Amino acid sequence: MSDKPDQGLLRAIGARSFPTCVIMDSQGKVILRNDTAGAFRPTSETRLRGSLQVVQELIDLRQAVKKDPGNQSSLGALKIVEAILEVQSTPIQQLDQLIELPGISDSLRQRYQRWRGVKPISKVLQDYVAIVRTIPRSDSAGRGREFQIAAGKMFELHRQGLELKDPRVGIYSDYWRLVFEGALTQKDLPVAQKAHQTYRKAFGSRPELKSRIDRMSVRIGQLKKSLEKDPAASQQDGGRR
């Protein structure tokens, strides 16, 4: 609608569709776009209050740094919170040093460690989305290849011990779908079964996901049959782990 203002705002804040909810600062810069349940939606008072509390922490730290620019604890805490909220990027090695500064609150240390634990998982998803956006929807083969690449990376992270256990985390579904796909490719039946069971437990009550979960069950059965025909494949995978 060319006669309406802010036509480019959705694209400017990095969004692609409606509804999109974000929290901006007084300069119009996005300071929160995701919470622990995924893309931010003020669907309940508890969820809104929790997000506003995080945002208030950012605002308070900005004011503290402005008041005392030489305070290393406040400056370090600000950089950490900005990294967690994806407001400002800081190398992870530097953040690991900043979190050890005296004066950093225990609550921020705990939040940083939770964020630090899932960052490699988020990176795989972000890289996958960035690449897929450049591939036309008509190129299903190209999109499929990128999905398999991402699945392989996520499977490796799972093998290394990086695992999402809280279904409220926004990337929980994507994580377990990719682990499942990677496990199928690697013929790792135990991990595939675990991913399937975890996904079904978290999302089995949602009618719109029933067909996906049913397909996962079918593919588990197909993997079992293929391993029964070729036990060496399973033994080889077991040795690799």
Short mmCIF file of N, CA and C in Angstrom, two decimals, residues 14 59 64 78 112 134 150 156 165 169:
data_model
loop_
_atom_site.label_atom_id
_atom_site.label_comp_id
_atom_site.label_asym_id
_atom_site.label_seq_id
_atom_site.Cartn_x
_atom_site.Cartn_y
_atom_site.Cartn_z
N GLY A 14 14.23 -7.08 9.67
CA GLY A 14 14.62 -8.46 9.42
C GLY A 14 13.49 -9.46 9.47
N ILE A 59 18.44 -1.78 29.06
CA ILE A 59 18.32 -0.32 29.21
C ILE A 59 19.08 0.16 30.43
N ALA A 64 23.88 2.75 32.90
CA ALA A 64 25.01 2.63 33.82
C ALA A 64 26.33 2.94 33.11
N LEU A 78 27.02 -5.21 29.67
CA LEU A 78 26.27 -4.67 28.53
C LEU A 78 26.58 -5.44 27.25
N TYR A 112 23.99 -16.45 30.57
CA TYR A 112 25.02 -16.53 29.53
C TYR A 112 25.39 -17.99 29.25
N THR A 134 18.44 -17.77 -0.35
CA THR A 134 19.01 -17.41 -1.66
C THR A 134 18.65 -18.42 -2.74
N ALA A 150 22.64 -29.28 6.80
CA ALA A 150 22.33 -28.78 8.14
C ALA A 150 22.04 -29.95 9.09
N GLU A 156 26.01 -34.08 14.31
CA GLU A 156 27.35 -34.08 14.92
C GLU A 156 27.34 -33.33 16.25
N LYS A 165 16.81 -29.66 25.72
CA LYS A 165 15.91 -30.46 26.56
C LYS A 165 14.65 -29.71 26.96
N VAL A 169 12.01 -23.78 24.30
CA VAL A 169 13.01 -23.10 23.48
C VAL A 169 12.54 -23.07 22.03
#
